[in-house]
Amino acid sequence: MQNVGLPVAVIGAGPVGLAAAARLVERGVEPIVFEKGASVGASLLEWGHVRVFSPWKYNVDDAARRLLESQGWEAPNPDYLPNGKELVEEYLAPLGAVPSIRVGLKLGATVTAVTKKGLNKVSSAGRDEAPFVVRYSEDGLEHDVVVRAVIDASGTWSQPNPMGVHGLPVPGEQASTKISYGIPDVAGARRDEFLGKRTLVIGSGHSAINVAIALIDLQDIDPRTEIVWALRHQGVDRLLGGGLNDQLPERGALGLAAKKAMDDGRLNMLTSFCADAVIADGDRVTVRARTGSEPIELAVDQIVVTTGFRPDFSFLRELRVEVDPTVEAPSALSPLIDPNLHSCGTVPPHGVEELSHPENDFFIVGSKSYGRAPTFLMKTGYEQVRSIVAEIVGDYEAARRVELVLPETGVCSVDIKTAVSAGCCGGPAPAREDACCVADAVAKDEGKSGCGCGTKAAPVKVAESV
Ligand SMILES: Cc1cc2nc3c(=O)[nH]c(=O)nc-3n(C[C@H](O)[C@H](O)[C@H](O)COP(=O)(O)OP(=O)(O)OC[C@H]3O[C@@H](n4cnc5c(N)ncnc54)[C@H](O)[C@@H]3O)c2cc1C
């Protein structure tokens, strides 16, 4: 434990950053929470119209609940599925207003750099003992704050992946005004741009399904609304796999609704899709692409790109951060969530040991800790920060204890005998297709904990793609 009298910096006032703040308060440590948005939960407000798959009982952190209840807060119906806006209004905003958090909450404060006091990245002498300096900009001015530890919960929402399958924007993409990223409110605030129009949706996660289903609602109002849904993969089995077995029923239902829309011919599906260029064409836009080796040209009114997100490490340049080169998650966590190895999106519980970096007392948590892996649940982040805050205050036993039980997705809960031949986890991963489920089942049959894929071991952490 170093620099005990100093506060701890939390970057980002999303659900995980605020849960970290609540844990710190409970442990008697002063948090300073930096939030670049004008309000807490700024990312969630950008997808405020989207209903989440996990009910309230999975979305509220235990320490946050205790803190809120001490202020007279009443928890929402545990089985209700809030949307992003409700998550902010009914949970995060009251949490940010708890006096012990509010006093250290800086809104409109963007962290631009973090370093060690008096030491650049190369300097090793005295490094572990030195506190951190967090630089942030607020109202156009730069400020420095000295803290004892840094918890980076800044998410990935503001760094969407581009259209190109190679990870780069395709020619014309950056200049186009017809492309939206994430989950635009196509049936609500931006309805006029999409009603009666032809939209190309690119992506194969639940966000893409969400947009496609919302556009189908518009098709009910104006049948001229046309939806072209382009997937990089060959098929949609993996995405739709959980279905009725999904213990988060709304998520399973979304997959089933998408399947029905496909069966009814309301979605024009393009598989093995690879965009090459976007060309402005009056009010429309032409997309040059390939489906497999077949060249195609599509004229559309709008493009929605939902191909995931990536973390921003730019402000961590002066710190000794170690992330896996493939997934960009902390090295020990990465093998548990690498989509090349795990098609199921289910990983074992983890805490400080998987989230540590060569830089002492620095941690990346929340959705950013998953790097480019498209699987994360709030509850996972709550367990991460419980463990990390315990470590920061020197409660090493609690930091290494696992306290997480989450619902199963259903997509991995298969019998080992069928797993080998049928391919489990809702369809094969790009490589080692059955490795996750088979290795998991074998390990559990041998009385070990497995990789967290199946139903026999408890507790099990389940994540899902969004
Ligand atoms: C559409 C959608 C649906 C989802 N559904 C579910 C679900 O059903 N269940 C579930 O458990 N999870 C769900 N998730 C996944 C995940 O739980 C959420 O993304 C959650 O918001 C992640 O929380 P976070 O605190 O890690 O990051 P965020 O909520 O993204 O918060 C990060 C915060 O950091 C701020 N920030 C970023 N950079 C800086 C900086 N440099 N300085 C200061 N502040 C900064 C941002 O403004 C933001 O407020 C969903 C995600 C999406 C996108």
Coordinates of C-alpha atoms and ligand atoms in Angstrom, one line a residue:
M1 CA 0.0 0.0 0.0
Q2 CA 1.5 3.3 -1.1
N3 CA 0.6 6.9 -0.7
V4 CA -2.3 6.0 1.7
G5 CA -3.5 9.6 2.3
L6 CA -4.1 10.3 -1.4
P7 CA -7.3 9.8 -3.3
V8 CA -7.8 7.2 -6.0
A9 CA -8.6 8.3 -9.6
V10 CA -11.5 6.6 -11.5
I11 CA -11.6 7.5 -15.2
G12 CA -15.2 7.3 -16.4
A13 CA -18.5 7.6 -14.6
G14 CA -20.3 4.7 -16.3
P15 CA -21.7 1.8 -14.3
V16 CA -18.3 0.3 -13.6
G17 CA -16.5 3.5 -12.8
L18 CA -19.3 4.6 -10.3
A19 CA -19.3 1.1 -8.8
A20 CA -15.5 1.5 -8.2
A21 CA -16.2 4.9 -6.5
A22 CA -18.9 3.2 -4.3
R23 CA -16.4 0.5 -3.3
L24 CA -13.7 3.1 -2.5
V25 CA -16.1 5.1 -0.4
E26 CA -17.1 1.9 1.5
R27 CA -13.5 1.2 2.1
G28 CA -12.9 4.8 3.4
V29 CA -10.9 5.9 0.4
E30 CA -11.6 9.2 -1.4
P31 CA -12.5 8.7 -5.1
I32 CA -12.0 11.4 -7.7
V33 CA -14.1 10.4 -10.7
F34 CA -13.4 12.0 -14.1
E35 CA -16.2 12.0 -16.6
K36 CA -15.8 13.6 -20.0
G37 CA -19.5 13.7 -20.6
A38 CA -21.9 16.3 -19.2
S39 CA -23.5 13.7 -17.0
V40 CA -22.8 10.3 -15.4
G41 CA -23.6 7.4 -17.7
A42 CA -22.8 9.5 -20.8
S43 CA -22.2 6.4 -23.0
L44 CA -25.5 4.8 -21.8
L45 CA -27.4 7.9 -22.7
E46 CA -26.1 7.6 -26.3
W47 CA -27.9 4.2 -26.5
G48 CA -30.6 5.4 -24.1
H49 CA -33.4 4.0 -26.3
V50 CA -32.0 0.4 -26.2
R51 CA -33.4 -2.0 -23.6
V52 CA -30.7 -4.1 -22.0
F53 CA -31.0 -7.9 -21.7
S54 CA -30.1 -8.2 -18.0
P55 CA -32.8 -7.2 -15.5
W56 CA -32.2 -4.7 -12.7
K57 CA -31.1 -7.4 -10.3
Y58 CA -27.9 -7.9 -12.4
N59 CA -27.3 -4.2 -13.1
V60 CA -26.9 -2.8 -9.7
D61 CA -23.6 -3.1 -7.9
D62 CA -23.8 -4.3 -4.2
A63 CA -21.7 -1.5 -2.7
A64 CA -23.6 1.1 -4.8
R65 CA -26.9 -0.4 -3.6
R66 CA -25.8 -0.1 0.0
L67 CA -24.7 3.5 -0.5
L68 CA -27.9 4.4 -2.3
E69 CA -30.2 2.7 0.2
S70 CA -28.5 4.6 3.0
Q71 CA -29.8 7.7 1.2
G72 CA -33.4 6.4 1.0
W73 CA -33.1 5.0 -2.6
E74 CA -35.6 2.3 -3.5
A75 CA -34.3 -0.3 -5.9
P76 CA -36.3 -0.7 -9.1
N77 CA -38.2 -3.9 -9.8
P78 CA -35.5 -6.5 -9.9
D79 CA -37.0 -8.3 -12.9
Y80 CA -37.6 -5.3 -15.1
L81 CA -35.4 -4.7 -18.1
P82 CA -34.4 -1.0 -18.2
N83 CA -33.2 0.9 -21.2
G84 CA -30.0 2.9 -21.2
K85 CA -31.8 6.1 -20.2
E86 CA -33.5 4.4 -17.3
L87 CA -30.3 2.9 -16.1
V88 CA -28.9 6.4 -15.9
E89 CA -32.0 8.1 -14.5
E90 CA -32.9 5.5 -11.9
Y91 CA -29.5 4.3 -10.8
L92 CA -26.4 6.1 -12.0
A93 CA -27.6 9.6 -11.5
P94 CA -28.8 9.0 -7.9
L95 CA -25.5 7.2 -7.3
G96 CA -23.5 10.1 -8.7
A97 CA -25.5 12.4 -6.4
V98 CA -24.7 10.5 -3.2
P99 CA -22.7 13.2 -1.3
S100 CA -19.6 11.0 -0.7
I101 CA -19.3 10.4 -4.5
R102 CA -20.6 13.7 -5.7
V103 CA -17.9 15.6 -3.8
G104 CA -15.2 14.0 -6.0
L105 CA -17.1 13.7 -9.3
K106 CA -15.8 15.9 -12.1
L107 CA -18.2 16.2 -15.0
G108 CA -17.0 17.6 -18.3
A109 CA -13.5 16.5 -17.3
T110 CA -11.6 14.5 -20.0
V111 CA -8.5 12.6 -18.8
T112 CA -5.8 13.4 -21.4
A113 CA -2.8 11.7 -19.8
V114 CA -1.7 9.7 -16.8
T115 CA 1.9 9.3 -15.6
K116 CA 4.0 8.7 -12.5
K117 CA 5.0 11.7 -10.4
G118 CA 8.4 12.9 -11.5
L119 CA 9.0 9.8 -13.6
N120 CA 8.7 9.1 -17.3
K121 CA 7.9 5.7 -18.7
V122 CA 11.6 4.7 -18.8
S123 CA 12.5 5.7 -15.2
S124 CA 12.4 2.7 -12.9
A125 CA 14.1 3.9 -9.6
G126 CA 11.4 4.5 -7.0
R127 CA 8.6 3.8 -9.5
D128 CA 6.5 1.6 -7.4
E129 CA 6.4 4.1 -4.5
A130 CA 5.7 7.1 -6.7
P131 CA 2.1 8.4 -6.9
F132 CA 0.3 9.0 -10.2
V133 CA -0.4 12.3 -11.9
V134 CA -3.7 12.4 -13.7
R135 CA -4.0 15.2 -16.3
Y136 CA -7.4 16.3 -17.3
S137 CA -8.9 19.1 -19.4
E138 CA -12.0 21.0 -18.2
D139 CA -13.4 24.1 -19.9
G140 CA -10.4 24.2 -22.2
L141 CA -7.9 24.3 -19.3
E142 CA -5.5 21.5 -18.3
H143 CA -5.2 20.4 -14.6
D144 CA -3.0 17.8 -12.8
V145 CA -4.1 15.8 -9.8
V146 CA -1.9 13.5 -7.7
V147 CA -3.4 10.2 -6.7
R148 CA -2.4 6.9 -5.2
A149 CA -4.0 4.6 -7.7
V150 CA -5.8 4.8 -11.1
I151 CA -8.8 2.7 -12.2
D152 CA -9.5 3.2 -15.9
A153 CA -13.2 2.6 -16.5
S154 CA -13.4 4.7 -19.6
G155 CA -15.2 2.1 -21.7
T156 CA -14.9 1.7 -25.5
W157 CA -18.1 3.3 -26.7
S158 CA -16.4 6.3 -28.3
Q159 CA -14.0 4.2 -30.4
P160 CA -16.3 2.2 -32.8
N161 CA -14.6 -0.1 -35.3
P162 CA -14.8 1.1 -38.9
M163 CA -16.4 -0.7 -41.8
G164 CA -13.3 -2.3 -43.3
V165 CA -12.8 -6.0 -42.5
H166 CA -9.1 -5.1 -42.2
G167 CA -9.9 -2.8 -39.3
L168 CA -9.4 0.4 -41.2
P169 CA -12.0 2.7 -42.7
V170 CA -12.6 2.0 -46.3
P171 CA -12.0 4.8 -48.9
G172 CA -14.9 7.3 -48.6
E173 CA -16.0 6.1 -45.1
Q174 CA -14.6 8.9 -43.1
A175 CA -15.9 11.6 -45.4
S176 CA -19.4 10.1 -45.6
T177 CA -22.3 11.8 -43.8
K178 CA -24.5 8.8 -44.3
I179 CA -22.8 6.4 -41.9
S180 CA -23.8 6.0 -38.2
Y181 CA -21.9 3.9 -35.7
G182 CA -23.2 2.1 -32.6
I183 CA -27.0 1.9 -32.2
P184 CA -28.6 5.0 -33.6
D185 CA -32.2 5.5 -32.6
V186 CA -33.6 4.7 -36.0
A187 CA -37.2 4.2 -34.9
G188 CA -37.2 7.2 -32.5
A189 CA -35.1 10.4 -32.5
R190 CA -33.7 9.7 -36.0
R191 CA -36.8 8.1 -37.5
D192 CA -37.1 10.6 -40.4
E193 CA -33.8 9.6 -41.8
F194 CA -34.7 5.9 -41.9
L195 CA -38.5 5.7 -42.5
G196 CA -39.2 4.6 -46.1
K197 CA -35.4 4.5 -46.8
R198 CA -33.0 1.7 -47.7
T199 CA -30.5 1.0 -44.9
L200 CA -27.4 -1.2 -45.0
V201 CA -26.7 -2.6 -41.5
I202 CA -23.2 -4.0 -41.1
G203 CA -22.4 -6.3 -38.1
S204 CA -23.3 -9.5 -36.5
G205 CA -23.7 -8.8 -32.8
H206 CA -26.8 -8.0 -30.7
S207 CA -26.4 -4.3 -31.6
A208 CA -26.9 -5.2 -35.3
I209 CA -30.0 -7.2 -34.5
N210 CA -31.3 -4.4 -32.4
V211 CA -31.0 -2.0 -35.3
A212 CA -32.4 -4.5 -37.8
I213 CA -35.5 -5.2 -35.6
A214 CA -36.1 -1.4 -35.1
L215 CA -36.0 -0.9 -38.8
I216 CA -38.5 -3.7 -39.2
D217 CA -40.8 -1.7 -36.9
L218 CA -40.4 1.2 -39.5
Q219 CA -41.2 -1.3 -42.3
D220 CA -44.6 -1.9 -40.6
I221 CA -45.3 1.8 -40.8
D222 CA -43.9 2.4 -44.3
P223 CA -43.4 -0.8 -46.4
R224 CA -40.8 1.0 -48.6
T225 CA -38.4 0.8 -45.7
E226 CA -35.8 -1.7 -46.9
I227 CA -33.2 -3.4 -44.8
V228 CA -30.0 -5.0 -46.1
W229 CA -28.1 -6.8 -43.3
A230 CA -24.5 -7.6 -44.1
L231 CA -22.5 -10.1 -42.1
R232 CA -18.8 -10.7 -42.3
H233 CA -19.4 -14.3 -41.4
Q234 CA -20.9 -17.0 -43.6
G235 CA -24.0 -17.4 -41.4
V236 CA -26.0 -16.2 -38.4
D237 CA -26.2 -19.4 -36.4
R238 CA -23.7 -18.3 -33.9
L239 CA -25.5 -15.1 -33.2
L240 CA -29.0 -16.7 -33.0
G241 CA -27.7 -19.7 -31.1
G242 CA -28.8 -19.0 -27.5
G243 CA -32.5 -18.6 -28.3
L244 CA -34.8 -20.1 -25.8
N245 CA -32.0 -21.5 -23.7
D246 CA -30.7 -18.1 -22.9
Q247 CA -31.3 -17.3 -19.2
L248 CA -31.5 -13.6 -20.2
P249 CA -34.7 -14.2 -22.2
E250 CA -34.8 -10.8 -23.9
R251 CA -31.5 -11.5 -25.5
G252 CA -32.7 -14.9 -26.7
A253 CA -35.9 -13.4 -27.9
L254 CA -34.0 -10.8 -29.9
G255 CA -32.2 -13.6 -31.8
L256 CA -35.5 -15.4 -32.4
A257 CA -37.2 -12.3 -33.6
A258 CA -34.3 -11.7 -36.1
K259 CA -34.6 -15.3 -37.3
K260 CA -38.3 -14.9 -37.9
A261 CA -37.8 -11.7 -39.8
M262 CA -35.2 -13.5 -42.0
D263 CA -37.6 -16.4 -42.5
D264 CA -40.3 -14.0 -43.5
G265 CA -38.0 -12.4 -46.1
R266 CA -38.2 -9.0 -44.4
L267 CA -34.4 -8.7 -44.1
N268 CA -32.1 -9.0 -47.2
M269 CA -29.2 -10.9 -45.9
L270 CA -25.7 -10.6 -47.3
T271 CA -23.1 -13.0 -45.9
S272 CA -19.3 -13.1 -46.2
F273 CA -19.6 -9.4 -46.8
C274 CA -16.5 -7.2 -47.2
A275 CA -16.9 -3.5 -48.0
D276 CA -14.3 -2.0 -50.3
A277 CA -15.4 1.7 -50.7
V278 CA -18.2 4.2 -50.0
I279 CA -19.0 6.6 -52.8
A280 CA -21.3 9.6 -52.3
D281 CA -24.1 9.6 -54.8
G282 CA -26.4 12.6 -54.4
D283 CA -28.7 12.0 -51.4
R284 CA -27.7 8.3 -51.5
V285 CA -24.5 6.5 -51.1
T286 CA -23.0 3.6 -53.1
V287 CA -21.2 0.8 -51.4
R288 CA -18.7 -1.2 -53.4
A289 CA -18.3 -4.6 -51.7
R290 CA -17.8 -8.3 -52.2
T291 CA -19.9 -11.2 -50.9
G292 CA -17.3 -14.0 -50.9
S293 CA -15.5 -13.4 -54.2
E294 CA -18.5 -11.8 -55.9
P295 CA -18.3 -8.0 -56.5
I296 CA -21.5 -6.1 -55.7
E297 CA -22.6 -2.5 -55.7
L298 CA -25.4 -1.3 -53.3
A299 CA -27.1 2.0 -53.5
V300 CA -28.5 2.9 -50.0
D301 CA -29.8 5.9 -48.1
Q302 CA -28.1 5.1 -44.8
I303 CA -25.4 2.8 -43.5
V304 CA -25.3 1.7 -39.8
V305 CA -22.0 0.1 -38.8
T306 CA -22.2 -2.0 -35.7
T307 CA -18.9 -3.9 -35.8
G308 CA -17.8 -3.5 -32.2
F309 CA -15.5 -1.1 -30.4
R310 CA -11.9 -0.8 -29.5
P311 CA -10.1 0.6 -26.4
D312 CA -8.3 4.0 -26.4
F313 CA -4.8 3.7 -24.9
S314 CA -3.6 7.1 -26.1
F315 CA -3.8 8.8 -22.6
L316 CA -2.0 5.8 -21.0
R317 CA 1.2 6.3 -23.1
E318 CA 3.4 7.2 -20.1
L319 CA 2.3 4.1 -18.1
R320 CA 3.6 0.6 -18.3
V321 CA 0.5 -1.0 -19.6
E322 CA 0.6 -4.6 -20.7
V323 CA -2.2 -5.8 -23.0
D324 CA -2.4 -8.8 -25.3
P325 CA -1.5 -7.9 -28.8
T326 CA -4.6 -9.6 -30.3
V327 CA -7.5 -8.7 -28.0
E328 CA -6.0 -5.6 -26.4
A329 CA -7.1 -6.8 -23.0
P330 CA -4.8 -7.3 -20.0
S331 CA -2.6 -10.2 -20.8
A332 CA -3.9 -12.6 -18.2
L333 CA -7.5 -11.9 -19.0
S334 CA -7.1 -12.1 -22.8
P335 CA -7.0 -15.9 -23.2
L336 CA -10.2 -16.2 -21.4
I337 CA -12.1 -13.9 -23.7
D338 CA -10.2 -14.1 -27.1
P339 CA -13.0 -14.6 -29.7
N340 CA -10.6 -16.8 -31.7
L341 CA -10.7 -19.3 -28.8
H342 CA -14.1 -18.8 -27.3
S343 CA -17.1 -18.6 -29.5
C344 CA -19.4 -18.8 -26.4
G345 CA -18.6 -15.5 -24.7
T346 CA -18.4 -17.2 -21.4
V347 CA -15.4 -16.7 -19.1
P348 CA -14.5 -17.7 -15.6
P349 CA -14.7 -15.1 -12.9
H350 CA -11.7 -12.9 -12.6
G351 CA -10.3 -10.0 -10.5
V352 CA -7.0 -8.3 -9.6
E353 CA -4.8 -11.2 -10.7
E354 CA -6.0 -11.1 -14.3
L355 CA -6.3 -7.3 -14.3
S356 CA -2.9 -6.3 -13.1
H357 CA -0.3 -4.4 -15.2
P358 CA 3.5 -4.0 -14.8
E359 CA 2.5 -0.5 -13.4
N360 CA 1.6 -1.0 -9.7
D361 CA -1.8 0.2 -8.6
F362 CA -3.0 0.8 -12.2
F363 CA -6.0 -1.1 -13.5
I364 CA -8.2 -1.2 -16.6
V365 CA -11.7 -2.4 -15.7
G366 CA -15.2 -2.5 -17.2
S367 CA -15.9 -2.9 -20.9
K368 CA -12.4 -1.4 -21.7
S369 CA -10.8 -4.4 -19.9
Y370 CA -12.3 -6.7 -22.6
G371 CA -10.3 -4.8 -25.2
R372 CA -11.7 -5.8 -28.6
A373 CA -13.6 -8.8 -27.3
P374 CA -17.3 -8.2 -27.9
T375 CA -18.5 -9.7 -24.6
F376 CA -19.0 -7.9 -21.4
L377 CA -21.6 -7.6 -18.6
M378 CA -21.9 -4.9 -16.0
K379 CA -21.9 -7.5 -13.3
T380 CA -18.5 -8.7 -14.5
G381 CA -17.2 -5.2 -14.0
Y382 CA -18.7 -4.9 -10.5
E383 CA -16.8 -8.0 -9.5
Q384 CA -13.6 -6.6 -11.1
V385 CA -13.8 -3.4 -9.1
R386 CA -14.7 -5.2 -5.8
S387 CA -11.5 -7.2 -6.2
I388 CA -9.4 -4.3 -7.3
V389 CA -10.5 -1.9 -4.5
A390 CA -9.8 -4.6 -2.0
E391 CA -6.3 -5.0 -3.4
I392 CA -5.7 -1.2 -3.3
V393 CA -6.6 -1.0 0.4
G394 CA -4.5 -4.1 1.2
D395 CA -7.3 -6.6 1.8
Y396 CA -5.5 -9.2 -0.3
E397 CA -7.7 -12.1 0.8
A398 CA -10.9 -10.4 -0.4
A399 CA -9.2 -9.3 -3.6
R400 CA -8.6 -12.9 -4.5
R401 CA -11.9 -14.3 -3.4
V402 CA -14.5 -14.9 -6.1
E403 CA -17.9 -13.5 -5.5
L404 CA -19.7 -13.8 -8.8
V405 CA -22.7 -15.8 -10.0
L406 CA -24.3 -14.9 -13.3
P407 CA -27.0 -16.3 -15.6
E408 CA -26.1 -18.8 -18.3
T409 CA -26.4 -17.7 -22.0
G410 CA -27.6 -21.2 -22.9
V411 CA -25.4 -21.2 -26.0
C412 CA -22.7 -23.2 -24.3
S413 CA -24.8 -25.5 -22.1
V414 CA -24.5 -28.6 -24.2
D415 CA -23.8 -32.2 -23.6
I416 CA -20.2 -33.1 -24.2
K417 CA -21.2 -36.0 -26.5
T418 CA -23.0 -33.6 -28.9
A419 CA -20.5 -30.8 -28.5
V420 CA -17.8 -32.6 -30.4
S421 CA -19.9 -33.4 -33.5
A422 CA -22.4 -30.6 -33.5
G423 CA -20.2 -27.6 -32.6
C424 CA -21.4 -25.9 -29.4
C425 CA -21.4 -22.3 -28.2
G426 CA -23.9 -21.3 -30.9
G427 CA -21.7 -22.2 -33.8
P428 CA -18.0 -22.5 -34.4
A429 CA -15.5 -19.9 -33.5
P430 CA -13.1 -19.0 -36.3
A431 CA -10.5 -21.4 -34.9
R432 CA -10.6 -24.4 -32.5
E433 CA -14.3 -24.5 -32.9
D434 CA -15.2 -26.8 -30.0
A435 CA -12.2 -26.2 -27.8
C436 CA -14.0 -24.1 -25.4
C437 CA -16.9 -26.3 -24.6
V438 CA -15.1 -29.5 -24.8
A439 CA -12.1 -28.5 -22.7
D440 CA -14.6 -27.0 -20.2
A441 CA -16.7 -30.1 -19.9
V442 CA -13.7 -32.4 -19.7
A443 CA -12.1 -30.3 -16.9
K444 CA -15.4 -30.2 -15.0
D445 CA -15.8 -34.0 -15.3
E446 CA -12.4 -34.3 -13.7
G447 CA -13.5 -32.1 -10.9
K448 CA -11.6 -29.0 -12.0
S449 CA -13.2 -25.6 -12.6
G450 CA -13.1 -25.7 -16.4
C451 CA -13.0 -22.6 -18.6
G452 CA -16.4 -21.5 -17.5
C453 CA -18.3 -22.6 -20.5
G454 CA -20.9 -25.0 -19.2
T455 CA -23.4 -25.3 -16.4
K456 CA -21.8 -27.6 -13.9
A457 CA -19.3 -25.3 -12.2
A458 CA -20.4 -22.4 -10.0
P459 CA -19.9 -19.6 -9.9
V460 CA -19.7 -18.9 -13.7
K461 CA -19.5 -15.6 -15.4
V462 CA -21.4 -15.1 -18.6
A463 CA -20.9 -12.3 -21.0
E464 CA -22.7 -11.5 -24.2
S465 CA -22.0 -9.7 -27.4
V466 CA -23.6 -6.3 -28.0
Ligands
LIG1 C1 -26.3 -1.4 -26.5 C2 -25.7 -2.0 -25.4 C3 -26.4 -2.9 -24.6 C4 -25.8 -3.5 -23.5 N1 -26.6 -4.4 -22.8 C5 -26.0 -4.9 -21.6 C6 -26.8 -5.8 -20.8 O1 -28.0 -6.1 -21.1 N2 -26.3 -6.2 -19.6 C7 -25.0 -5.9 -19.3 O2 -24.6 -6.3 -18.2 N3 -24.2 -5.2 -20.1 C8 -24.7 -4.7 -21.3 N4 -23.9 -3.9 -22.1 C9 -22.4 -3.9 -21.9 C10 -21.8 -3.0 -20.8 O3 -22.3 -3.4 -19.6 C11 -22.1 -1.6 -21.0 O4 -21.4 -1.2 -22.2 C12 -21.6 -0.7 -19.9 O5 -22.0 0.6 -20.2 C13 -20.1 -0.7 -19.7 O6 -19.8 0.1 -18.6 P1 -18.4 0.8 -18.4 O7 -18.6 1.6 -17.1 O8 -17.3 -0.2 -18.5 O9 -18.2 1.8 -19.6 P2 -19.1 3.0 -20.1 O10 -20.6 2.8 -19.7 O11 -18.9 3.1 -21.6 O12 -18.6 4.3 -19.3 C14 -17.3 4.8 -19.6 C15 -17.4 6.3 -19.3 O13 -16.1 6.9 -19.4 C16 -16.2 8.1 -20.0 N5 -14.9 8.4 -20.6 C17 -14.4 7.9 -21.7 N6 -13.1 8.4 -21.9 C18 -12.9 9.3 -20.9 C19 -11.8 10.1 -20.6 N7 -10.7 10.1 -21.3 N8 -11.9 10.9 -19.5 C20 -13.0 10.9 -18.8 N9 -14.1 10.2 -19.0 C21 -14.0 9.3 -20.1 C22 -17.4 8.0 -21.0 O14 -17.9 9.3 -21.3 C23 -18.3 7.1 -20.2 O15 -19.3 7.8 -19.4 C24 -24.5 -3.3 -23.2 C25 -23.7 -2.4 -24.0 C26 -24.3 -1.8 -25.1 C27 -23.5 -0.8 -25.9

